mmCIF file of C-alpha atoms in Angstrom:
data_model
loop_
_atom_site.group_PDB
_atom_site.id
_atom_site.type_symbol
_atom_site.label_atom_id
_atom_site.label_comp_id
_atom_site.label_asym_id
_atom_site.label_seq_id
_atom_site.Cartn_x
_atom_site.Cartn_y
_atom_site.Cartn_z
ATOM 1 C CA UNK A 1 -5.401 -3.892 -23.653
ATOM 2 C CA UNK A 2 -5.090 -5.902 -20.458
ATOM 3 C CA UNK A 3 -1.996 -5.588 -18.624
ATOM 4 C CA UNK A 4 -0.326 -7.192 -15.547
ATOM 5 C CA UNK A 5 0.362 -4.777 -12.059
ATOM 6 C CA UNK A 6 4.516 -4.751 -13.152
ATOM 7 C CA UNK A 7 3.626 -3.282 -16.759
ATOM 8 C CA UNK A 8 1.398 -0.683 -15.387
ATOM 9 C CA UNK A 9 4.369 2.024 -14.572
ATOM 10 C CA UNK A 10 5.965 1.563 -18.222
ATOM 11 C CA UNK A 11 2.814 2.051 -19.687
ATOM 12 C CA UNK A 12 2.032 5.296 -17.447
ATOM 13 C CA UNK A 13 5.733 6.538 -18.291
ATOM 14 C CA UNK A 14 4.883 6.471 -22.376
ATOM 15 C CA UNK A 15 1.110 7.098 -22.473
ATOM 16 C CA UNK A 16 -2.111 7.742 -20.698
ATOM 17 C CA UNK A 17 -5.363 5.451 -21.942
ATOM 18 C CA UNK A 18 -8.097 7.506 -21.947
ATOM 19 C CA UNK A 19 -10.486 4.226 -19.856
ATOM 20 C CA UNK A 20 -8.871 1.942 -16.868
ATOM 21 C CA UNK A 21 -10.292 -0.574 -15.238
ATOM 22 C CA UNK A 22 -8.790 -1.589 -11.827
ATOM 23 C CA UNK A 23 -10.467 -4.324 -10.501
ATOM 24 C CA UNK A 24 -9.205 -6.740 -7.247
ATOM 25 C CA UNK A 25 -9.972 -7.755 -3.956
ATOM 26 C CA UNK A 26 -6.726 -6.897 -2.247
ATOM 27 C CA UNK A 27 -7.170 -3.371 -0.786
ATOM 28 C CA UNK A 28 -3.462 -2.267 -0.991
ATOM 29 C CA UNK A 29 -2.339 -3.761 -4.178
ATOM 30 C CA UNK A 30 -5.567 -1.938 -5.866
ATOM 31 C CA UNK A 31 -5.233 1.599 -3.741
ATOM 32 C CA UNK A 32 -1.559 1.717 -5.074
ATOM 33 C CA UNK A 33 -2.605 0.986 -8.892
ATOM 34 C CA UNK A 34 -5.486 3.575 -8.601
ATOM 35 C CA UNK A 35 -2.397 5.821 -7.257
ATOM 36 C CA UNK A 36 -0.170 5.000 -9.684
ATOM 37 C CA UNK A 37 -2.531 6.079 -12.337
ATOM 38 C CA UNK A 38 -3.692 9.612 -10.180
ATOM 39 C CA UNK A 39 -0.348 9.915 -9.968
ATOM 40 C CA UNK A 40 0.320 9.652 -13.814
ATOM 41 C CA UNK A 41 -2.336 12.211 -14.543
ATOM 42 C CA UNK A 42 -1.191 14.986 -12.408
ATOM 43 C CA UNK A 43 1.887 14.906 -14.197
ATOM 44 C CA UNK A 44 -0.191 15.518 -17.544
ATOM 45 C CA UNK A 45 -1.412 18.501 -15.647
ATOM 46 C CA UNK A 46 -4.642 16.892 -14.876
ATOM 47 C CA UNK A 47 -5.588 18.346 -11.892
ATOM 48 C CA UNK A 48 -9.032 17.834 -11.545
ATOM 49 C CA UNK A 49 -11.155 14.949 -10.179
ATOM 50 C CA UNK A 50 -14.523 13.901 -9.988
ATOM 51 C CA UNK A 51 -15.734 10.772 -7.645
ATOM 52 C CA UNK A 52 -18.303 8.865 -8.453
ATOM 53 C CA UNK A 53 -19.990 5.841 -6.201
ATOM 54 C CA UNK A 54 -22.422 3.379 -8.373
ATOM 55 C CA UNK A 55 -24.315 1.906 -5.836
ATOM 56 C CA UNK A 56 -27.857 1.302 -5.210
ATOM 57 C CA UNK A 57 -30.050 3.679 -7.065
ATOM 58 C CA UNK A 58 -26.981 5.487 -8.726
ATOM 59 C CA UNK A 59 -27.976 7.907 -11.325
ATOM 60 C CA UNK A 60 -25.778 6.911 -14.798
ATOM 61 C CA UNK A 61 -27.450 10.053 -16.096
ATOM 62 C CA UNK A 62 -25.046 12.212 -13.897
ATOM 63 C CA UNK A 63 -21.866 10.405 -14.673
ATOM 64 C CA UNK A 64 -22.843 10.966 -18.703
ATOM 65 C CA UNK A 65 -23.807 14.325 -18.443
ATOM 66 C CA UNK A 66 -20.745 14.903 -16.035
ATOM 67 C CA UNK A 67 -18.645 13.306 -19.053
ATOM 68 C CA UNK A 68 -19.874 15.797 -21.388
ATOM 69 C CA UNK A 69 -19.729 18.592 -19.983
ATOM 70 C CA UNK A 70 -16.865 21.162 -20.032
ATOM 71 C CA UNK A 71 -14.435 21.475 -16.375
ATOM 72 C CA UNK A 72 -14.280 24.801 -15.179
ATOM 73 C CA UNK A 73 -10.744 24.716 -13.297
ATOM 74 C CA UNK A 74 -8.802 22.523 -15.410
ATOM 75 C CA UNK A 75 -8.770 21.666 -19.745
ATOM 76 C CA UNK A 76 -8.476 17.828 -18.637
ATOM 77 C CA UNK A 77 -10.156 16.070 -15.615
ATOM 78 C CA UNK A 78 -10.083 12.384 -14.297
ATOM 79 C CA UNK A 79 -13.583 10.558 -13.522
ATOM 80 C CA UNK A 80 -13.473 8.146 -10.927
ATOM 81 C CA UNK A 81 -16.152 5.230 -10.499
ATOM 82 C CA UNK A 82 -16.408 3.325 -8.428
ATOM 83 C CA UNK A 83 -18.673 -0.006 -8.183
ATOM 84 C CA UNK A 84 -18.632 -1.851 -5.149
ATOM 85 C CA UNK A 85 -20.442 -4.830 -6.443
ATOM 86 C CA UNK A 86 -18.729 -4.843 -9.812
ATOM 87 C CA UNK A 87 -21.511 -5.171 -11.486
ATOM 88 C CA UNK A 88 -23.159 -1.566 -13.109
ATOM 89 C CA UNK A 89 -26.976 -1.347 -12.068
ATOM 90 C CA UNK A 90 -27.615 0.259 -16.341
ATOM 91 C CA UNK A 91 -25.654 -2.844 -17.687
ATOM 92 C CA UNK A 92 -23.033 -0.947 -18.229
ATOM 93 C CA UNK A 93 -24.653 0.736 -21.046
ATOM 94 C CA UNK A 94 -23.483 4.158 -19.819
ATOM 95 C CA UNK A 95 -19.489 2.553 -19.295
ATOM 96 C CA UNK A 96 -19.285 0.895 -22.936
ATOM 97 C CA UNK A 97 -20.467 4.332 -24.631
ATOM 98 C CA UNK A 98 -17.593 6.299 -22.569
ATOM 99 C CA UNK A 99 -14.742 3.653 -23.473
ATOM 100 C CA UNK A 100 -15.849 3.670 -27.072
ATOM 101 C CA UNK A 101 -16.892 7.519 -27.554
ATOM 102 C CA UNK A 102 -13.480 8.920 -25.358
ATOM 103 C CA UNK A 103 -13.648 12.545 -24.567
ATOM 104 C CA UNK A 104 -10.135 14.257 -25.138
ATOM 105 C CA UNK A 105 -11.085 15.810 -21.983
ATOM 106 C CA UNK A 106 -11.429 12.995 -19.556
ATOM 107 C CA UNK A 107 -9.794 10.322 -18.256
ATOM 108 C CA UNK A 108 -12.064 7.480 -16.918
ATOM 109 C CA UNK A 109 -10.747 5.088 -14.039
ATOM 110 C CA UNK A 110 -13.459 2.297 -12.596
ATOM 111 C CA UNK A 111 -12.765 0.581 -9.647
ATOM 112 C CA UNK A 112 -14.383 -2.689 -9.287
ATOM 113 C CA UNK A 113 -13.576 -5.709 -6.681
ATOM 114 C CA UNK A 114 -12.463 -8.959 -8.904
ATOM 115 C CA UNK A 115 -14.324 -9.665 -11.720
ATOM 116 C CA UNK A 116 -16.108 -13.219 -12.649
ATOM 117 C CA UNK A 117 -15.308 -14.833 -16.243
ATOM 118 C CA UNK A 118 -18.963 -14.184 -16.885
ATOM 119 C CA UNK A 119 -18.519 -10.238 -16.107
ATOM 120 C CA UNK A 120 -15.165 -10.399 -18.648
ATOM 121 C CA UNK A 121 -17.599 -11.446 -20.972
ATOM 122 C CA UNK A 122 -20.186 -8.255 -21.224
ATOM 123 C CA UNK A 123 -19.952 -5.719 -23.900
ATOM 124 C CA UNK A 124 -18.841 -3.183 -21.378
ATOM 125 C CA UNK A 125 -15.685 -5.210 -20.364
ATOM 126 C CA UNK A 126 -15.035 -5.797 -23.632
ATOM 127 C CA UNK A 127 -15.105 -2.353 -25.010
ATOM 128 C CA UNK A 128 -12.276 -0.947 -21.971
ATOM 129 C CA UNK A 129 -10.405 -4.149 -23.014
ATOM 130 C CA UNK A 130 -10.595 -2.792 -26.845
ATOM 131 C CA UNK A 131 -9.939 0.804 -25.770
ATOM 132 C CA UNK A 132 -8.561 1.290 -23.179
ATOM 133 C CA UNK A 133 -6.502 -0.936 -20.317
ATOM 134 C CA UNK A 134 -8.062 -3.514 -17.846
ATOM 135 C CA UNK A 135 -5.699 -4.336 -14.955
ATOM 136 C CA UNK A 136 -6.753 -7.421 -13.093
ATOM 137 C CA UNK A 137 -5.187 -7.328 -9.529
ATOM 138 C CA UNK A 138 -3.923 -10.612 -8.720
ATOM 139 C CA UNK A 139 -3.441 -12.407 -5.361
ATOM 140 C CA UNK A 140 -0.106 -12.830 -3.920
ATOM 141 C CA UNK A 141 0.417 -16.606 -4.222
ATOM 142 C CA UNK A 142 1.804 -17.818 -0.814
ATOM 143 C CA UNK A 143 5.042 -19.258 -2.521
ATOM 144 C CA UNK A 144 5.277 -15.628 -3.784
ATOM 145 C CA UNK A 145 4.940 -13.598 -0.777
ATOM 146 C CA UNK A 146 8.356 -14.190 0.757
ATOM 147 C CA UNK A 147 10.091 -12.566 -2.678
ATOM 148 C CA UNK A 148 7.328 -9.571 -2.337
ATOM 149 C CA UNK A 149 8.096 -8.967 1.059
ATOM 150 C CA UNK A 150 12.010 -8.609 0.052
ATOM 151 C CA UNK A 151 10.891 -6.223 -2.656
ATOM 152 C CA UNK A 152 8.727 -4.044 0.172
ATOM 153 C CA UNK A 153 11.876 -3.834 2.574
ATOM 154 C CA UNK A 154 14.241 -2.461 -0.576
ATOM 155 C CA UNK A 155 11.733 -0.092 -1.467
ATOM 156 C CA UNK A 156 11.744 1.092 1.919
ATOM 157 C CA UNK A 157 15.382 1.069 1.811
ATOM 158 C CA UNK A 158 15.690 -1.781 4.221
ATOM 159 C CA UNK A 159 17.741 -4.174 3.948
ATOM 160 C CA UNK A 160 16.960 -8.085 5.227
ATOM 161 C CA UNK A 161 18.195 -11.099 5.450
ATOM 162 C CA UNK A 162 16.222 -14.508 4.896
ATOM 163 C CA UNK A 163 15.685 -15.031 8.377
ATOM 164 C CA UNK A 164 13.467 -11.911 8.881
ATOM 165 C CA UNK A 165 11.557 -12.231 5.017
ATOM 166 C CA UNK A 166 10.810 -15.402 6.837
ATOM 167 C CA UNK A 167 9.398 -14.183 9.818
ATOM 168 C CA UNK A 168 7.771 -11.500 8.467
ATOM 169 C CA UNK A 169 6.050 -14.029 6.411
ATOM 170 C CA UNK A 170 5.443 -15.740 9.287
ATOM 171 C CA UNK A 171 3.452 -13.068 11.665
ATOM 172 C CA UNK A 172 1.772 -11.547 8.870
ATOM 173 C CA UNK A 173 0.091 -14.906 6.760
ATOM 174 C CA UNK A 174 -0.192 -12.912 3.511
ATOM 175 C CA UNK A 175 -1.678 -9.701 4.905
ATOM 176 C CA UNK A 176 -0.328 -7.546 2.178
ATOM 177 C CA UNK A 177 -1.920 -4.027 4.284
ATOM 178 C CA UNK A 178 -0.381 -4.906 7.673
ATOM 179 C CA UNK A 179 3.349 -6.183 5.970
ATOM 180 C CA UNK A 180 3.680 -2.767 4.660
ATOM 181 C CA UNK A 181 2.639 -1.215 8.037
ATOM 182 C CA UNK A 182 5.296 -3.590 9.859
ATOM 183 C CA UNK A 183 8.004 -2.328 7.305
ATOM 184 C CA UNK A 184 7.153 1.425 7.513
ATOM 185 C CA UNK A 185 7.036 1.226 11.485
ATOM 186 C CA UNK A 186 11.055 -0.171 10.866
ATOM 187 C CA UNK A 187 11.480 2.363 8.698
ATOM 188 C CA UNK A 188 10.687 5.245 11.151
ATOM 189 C CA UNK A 189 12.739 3.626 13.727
ATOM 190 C CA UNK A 190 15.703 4.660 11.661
ATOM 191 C CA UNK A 191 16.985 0.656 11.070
ATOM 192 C CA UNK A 192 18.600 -0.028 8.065
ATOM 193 C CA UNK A 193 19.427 -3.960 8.552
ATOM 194 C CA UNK A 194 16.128 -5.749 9.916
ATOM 195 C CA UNK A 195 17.295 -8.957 11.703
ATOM 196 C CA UNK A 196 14.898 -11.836 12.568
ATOM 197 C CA UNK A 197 15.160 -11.069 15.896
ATOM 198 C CA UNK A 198 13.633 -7.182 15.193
ATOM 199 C CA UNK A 199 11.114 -8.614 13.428
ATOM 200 C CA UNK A 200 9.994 -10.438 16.489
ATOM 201 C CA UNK A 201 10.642 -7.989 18.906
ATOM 202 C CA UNK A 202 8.521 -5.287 16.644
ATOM 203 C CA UNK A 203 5.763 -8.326 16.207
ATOM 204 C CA UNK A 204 5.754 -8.122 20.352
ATOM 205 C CA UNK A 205 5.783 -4.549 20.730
ATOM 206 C CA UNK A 206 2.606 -4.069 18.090
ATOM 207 C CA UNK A 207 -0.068 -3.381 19.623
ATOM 208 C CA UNK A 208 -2.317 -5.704 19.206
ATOM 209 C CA UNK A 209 -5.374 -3.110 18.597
ATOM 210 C CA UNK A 210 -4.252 -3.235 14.700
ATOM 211 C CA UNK A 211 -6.616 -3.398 11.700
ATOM 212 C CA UNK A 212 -6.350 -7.226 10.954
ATOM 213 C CA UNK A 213 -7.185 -7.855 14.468
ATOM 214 C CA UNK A 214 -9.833 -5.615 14.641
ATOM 215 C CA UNK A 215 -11.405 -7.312 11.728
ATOM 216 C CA UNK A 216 -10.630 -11.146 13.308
ATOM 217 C CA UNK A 217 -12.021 -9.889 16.463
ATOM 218 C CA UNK A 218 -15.345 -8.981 14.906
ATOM 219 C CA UNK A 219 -15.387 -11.874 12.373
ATOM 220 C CA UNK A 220 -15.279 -14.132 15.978
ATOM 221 C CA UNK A 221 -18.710 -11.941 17.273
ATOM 222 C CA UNK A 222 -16.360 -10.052 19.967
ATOM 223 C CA UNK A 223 -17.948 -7.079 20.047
ATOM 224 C CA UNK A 224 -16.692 -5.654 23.232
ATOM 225 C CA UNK A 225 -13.207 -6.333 21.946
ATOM 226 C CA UNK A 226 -13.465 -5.127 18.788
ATOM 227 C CA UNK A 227 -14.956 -1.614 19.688
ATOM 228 C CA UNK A 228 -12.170 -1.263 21.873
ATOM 229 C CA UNK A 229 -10.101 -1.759 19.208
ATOM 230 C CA UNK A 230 -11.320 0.426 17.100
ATOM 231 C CA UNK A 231 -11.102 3.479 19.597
ATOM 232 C CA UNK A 232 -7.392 2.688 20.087
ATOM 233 C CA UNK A 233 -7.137 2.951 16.512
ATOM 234 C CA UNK A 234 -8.587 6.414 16.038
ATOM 235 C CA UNK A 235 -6.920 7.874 18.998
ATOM 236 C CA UNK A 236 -3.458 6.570 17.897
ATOM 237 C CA UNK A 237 -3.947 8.524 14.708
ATOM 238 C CA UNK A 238 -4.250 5.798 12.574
ATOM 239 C CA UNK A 239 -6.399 6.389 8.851
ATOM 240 C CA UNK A 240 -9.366 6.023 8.616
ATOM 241 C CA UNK A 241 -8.641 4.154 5.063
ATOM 242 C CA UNK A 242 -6.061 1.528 6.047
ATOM 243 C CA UNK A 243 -8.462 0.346 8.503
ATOM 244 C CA UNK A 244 -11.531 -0.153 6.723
ATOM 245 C CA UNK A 245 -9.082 -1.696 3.810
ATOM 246 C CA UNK A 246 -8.942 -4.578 6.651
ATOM 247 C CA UNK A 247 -12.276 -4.877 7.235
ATOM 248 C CA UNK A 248 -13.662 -4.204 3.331
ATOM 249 C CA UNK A 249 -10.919 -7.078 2.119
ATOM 250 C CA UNK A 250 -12.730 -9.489 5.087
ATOM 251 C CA UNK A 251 -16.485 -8.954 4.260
ATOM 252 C CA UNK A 252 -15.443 -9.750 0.679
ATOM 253 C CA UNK A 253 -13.768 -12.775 1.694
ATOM 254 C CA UNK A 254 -16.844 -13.979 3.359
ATOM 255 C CA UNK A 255 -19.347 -12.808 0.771
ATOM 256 C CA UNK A 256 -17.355 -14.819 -1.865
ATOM 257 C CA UNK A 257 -17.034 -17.870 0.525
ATOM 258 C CA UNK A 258 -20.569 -17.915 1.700
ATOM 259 C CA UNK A 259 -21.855 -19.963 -1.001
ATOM 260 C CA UNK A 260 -19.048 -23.120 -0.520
ATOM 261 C CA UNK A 261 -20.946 -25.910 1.196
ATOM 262 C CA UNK A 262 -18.781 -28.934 2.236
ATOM 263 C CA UNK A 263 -15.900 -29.380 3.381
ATOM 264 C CA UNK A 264 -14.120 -29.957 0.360
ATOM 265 C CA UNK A 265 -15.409 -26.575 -1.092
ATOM 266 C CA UNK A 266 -14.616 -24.369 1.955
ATOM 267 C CA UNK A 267 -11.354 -25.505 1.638
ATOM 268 C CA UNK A 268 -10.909 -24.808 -2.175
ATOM 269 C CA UNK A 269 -12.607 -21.096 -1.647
ATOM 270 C CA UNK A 270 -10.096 -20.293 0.995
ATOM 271 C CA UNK A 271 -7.602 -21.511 -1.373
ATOM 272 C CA UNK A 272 -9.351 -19.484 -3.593
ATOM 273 C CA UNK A 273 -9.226 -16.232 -1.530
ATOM 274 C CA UNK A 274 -5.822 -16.580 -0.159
ATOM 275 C CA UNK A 275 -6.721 -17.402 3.307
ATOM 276 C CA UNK A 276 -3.848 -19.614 4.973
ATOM 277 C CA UNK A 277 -4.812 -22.415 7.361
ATOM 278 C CA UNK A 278 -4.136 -20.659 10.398
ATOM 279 C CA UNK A 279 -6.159 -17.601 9.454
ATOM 280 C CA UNK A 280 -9.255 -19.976 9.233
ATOM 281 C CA UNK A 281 -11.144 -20.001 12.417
ATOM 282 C CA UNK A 282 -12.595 -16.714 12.698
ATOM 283 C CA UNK A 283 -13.699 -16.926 9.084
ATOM 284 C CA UNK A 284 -15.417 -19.895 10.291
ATOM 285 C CA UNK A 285 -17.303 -18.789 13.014
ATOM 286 C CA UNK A 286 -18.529 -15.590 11.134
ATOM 287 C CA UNK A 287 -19.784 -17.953 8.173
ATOM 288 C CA UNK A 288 -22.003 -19.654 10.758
ATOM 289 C CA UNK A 289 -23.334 -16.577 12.116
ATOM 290 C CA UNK A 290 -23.697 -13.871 9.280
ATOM 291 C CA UNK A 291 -26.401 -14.321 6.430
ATOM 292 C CA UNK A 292 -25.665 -13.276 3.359
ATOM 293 C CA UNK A 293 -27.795 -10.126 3.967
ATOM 294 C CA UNK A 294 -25.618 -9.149 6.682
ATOM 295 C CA UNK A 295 -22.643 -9.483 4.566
ATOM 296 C CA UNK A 296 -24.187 -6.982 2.397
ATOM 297 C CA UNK A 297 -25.206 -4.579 4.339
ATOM 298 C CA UNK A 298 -21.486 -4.316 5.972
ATOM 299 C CA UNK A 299 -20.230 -4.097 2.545
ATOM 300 C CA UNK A 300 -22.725 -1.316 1.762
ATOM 301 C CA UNK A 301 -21.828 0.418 5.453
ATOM 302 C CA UNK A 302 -17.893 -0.067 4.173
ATOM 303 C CA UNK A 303 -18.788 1.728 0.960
ATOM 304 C CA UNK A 304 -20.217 4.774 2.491
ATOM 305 C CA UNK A 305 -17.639 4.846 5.313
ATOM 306 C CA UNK A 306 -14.903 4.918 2.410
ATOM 307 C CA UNK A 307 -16.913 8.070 0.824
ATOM 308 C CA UNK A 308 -16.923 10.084 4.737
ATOM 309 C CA UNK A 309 -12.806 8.990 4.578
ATOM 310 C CA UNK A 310 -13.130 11.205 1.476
ATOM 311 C CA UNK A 311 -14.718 14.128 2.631
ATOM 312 C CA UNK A 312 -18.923 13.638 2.487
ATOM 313 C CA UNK A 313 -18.772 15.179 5.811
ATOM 314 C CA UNK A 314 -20.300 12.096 7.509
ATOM 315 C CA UNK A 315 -17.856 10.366 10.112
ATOM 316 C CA UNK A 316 -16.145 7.483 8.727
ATOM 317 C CA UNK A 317 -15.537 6.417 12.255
ATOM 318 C CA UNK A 318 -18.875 6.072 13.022
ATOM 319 C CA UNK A 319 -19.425 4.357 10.013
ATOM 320 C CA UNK A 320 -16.614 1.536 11.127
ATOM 321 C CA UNK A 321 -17.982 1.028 14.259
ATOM 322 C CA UNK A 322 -21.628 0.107 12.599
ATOM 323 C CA UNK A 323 -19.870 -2.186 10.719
ATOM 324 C CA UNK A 324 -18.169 -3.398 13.556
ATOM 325 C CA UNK A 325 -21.653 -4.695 14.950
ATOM 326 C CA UNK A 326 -22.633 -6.122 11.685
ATOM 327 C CA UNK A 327 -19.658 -8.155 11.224
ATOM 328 C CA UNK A 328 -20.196 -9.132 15.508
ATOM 329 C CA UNK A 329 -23.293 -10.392 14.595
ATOM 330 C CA UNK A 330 -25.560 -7.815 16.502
ATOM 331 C CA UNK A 331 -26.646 -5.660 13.596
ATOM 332 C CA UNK A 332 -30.132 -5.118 16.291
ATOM 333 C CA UNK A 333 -27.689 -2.906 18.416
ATOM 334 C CA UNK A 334 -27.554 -0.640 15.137
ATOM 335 C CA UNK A 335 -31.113 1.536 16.616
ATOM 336 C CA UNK A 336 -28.691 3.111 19.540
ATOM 337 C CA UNK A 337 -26.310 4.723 17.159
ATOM 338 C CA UNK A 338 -28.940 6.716 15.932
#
């Protein structure tokens, strides 16, 4: 079954589907689905979890003989996949047999960015769609993000008035990751009523070595500036995964807006990728200086910086900061960090 993001918790409250398929390009909205559904599991006991990253040269042998084979902590385990490129190197042979052949012992959950009508197409799509759930993550339209951003500041139990939705709205330009940070910093300040005149005095106060403008610093080839704001970062405590969220949700931008030639079809792929007017310059200037094959390789260096956040014992860090000179255009410099 397909289902929208608001008919994801009713589901998880009556029943666990033994295949999901998260797929999106918005780092938050898809990190709080995936933990939504982890969250669903451990209340079924499910305790166990197994990570799985299908990138280049991924062996689908392991993930089917992981599938079959019997846990040793736990009766019930969850296996995680996760495809950066959305698109499974074995034509997602090895996918289509575990939605169809579900072992009462699993529970399957594939991450994938947003998926093309052709992907929705395959056999493998199809057969999660049959039996189990795909949840397509969905933008947040601009003429929508005002009422989200009233539903953030209740769940946070904030309360705010029109004025300061508005200039929330305002500062942040549809950056779902750094909205949610503005409204938990408010949070821990102990307010209750957020005026627009606290949102502008937090907005001044921010520092401005935060995640989006790391990412906008890099995407305008300051390097300097952006490795200095990325060692703020890490020494004000900040994680490691919120951060690269910034940067992973840019290089997808740019690798989906690469191919628009014209004017005319710039315009309708930043349309397409929810990038307002006034976020457009550095965008710009990075499509003008990055190939396509840097893109790539920063998405691949984003990919294994997410697996050190998780524990590989490689520094996810260091990882950043290599994508930090990939994204500033002086992937050459890469040779001194080794």
């Amino acid at each position: 079954m397909k289902l929208r993001q608001d008919q994801l918790g009713p589901h998880l409250a009556k029943e666990l589907a033994p295949c999901y398929l998260i797929s999106g390009d918005d780092p938050l909205l898809v990190m709080e689905a995936c933990d939504d559904i982890r969250k669903a599991v451990k209340q079924q006991g499910i305790d166990e979890r197994e990570l799985f990253h299908a990138e280049a040269g991924f062996e689908w042998r392991t993930l089917r003989e992981e599938a079959s084979a019997m846990s040793l902590f736990s009766s019930r385990r969850l296996l995680e996949l996760r495809i950066p490129n959305g698109k499974p190197s074995d034509k997602g042979e090895t996918i289509k047999d575990l939605a169809e052949h579900p072992s009462p012992d699993n529970i399957v959950l594939i991450i994938c960015p947003r998926l093309d009508a052709k992907t929705q197409k395959t056999a493998w799509y199809k057969a999660i769609e049959k039996h189990g759930v795909v949840l397509p993550i969905w933008p947040i339209e601009r003429n929508q993000y005002p009422g989200w951003l009233k539903r953030r500041f209740q769940m946070a139990g904030l309360q705010a008035d029109q004025a300061a939705v508005s200039a929330l709205a305002h500062q942040t330009e549809g950056n779902l990751l750094a909205a949610v940070q503005e409204i938990e910093k408010l949070r821990m300040l102990g307010e209750t009523n957020v005026s627009e005149e606290l949102i502008m005095q937090s907005a001044g106060d921010s520092s401005r070595f935060d995640a989006f403008g790391l990412a906008d610093a890099c995407l305008m080839g300051k390097l300097g500036e952006a490795n200095r704001m990325l060692g703020h970062l890490r020494s004000e405590g900040h994680e490691p995964i919120m951060v690269l969220g910034a940067l992973t949700r840019k290089i997808r931008q740019l690798i989906a807006l690469k191919p628009c030639q014209g004017a005319q079809a710039l315009s309708e792929g930043f349309r397409s990728q929810g990038v307002w007017p006034r976020q457009q310059a550095p965008y710009k200037a990075a499509l003008q200086r990055l190939s396509m094959k840097d893109l790539h390789r920063a998405l691949n260096t984003a990919a294994e910086a997410d697996l050190a956040a998780k524990g590989s014992g490689d520094d996810a860090w260091l990882k950043m900061g290599q994508i930090v000179i990939i994204l500033s255009g002086q992937a050459d410099k890469l040779f001194t960090l080794t």
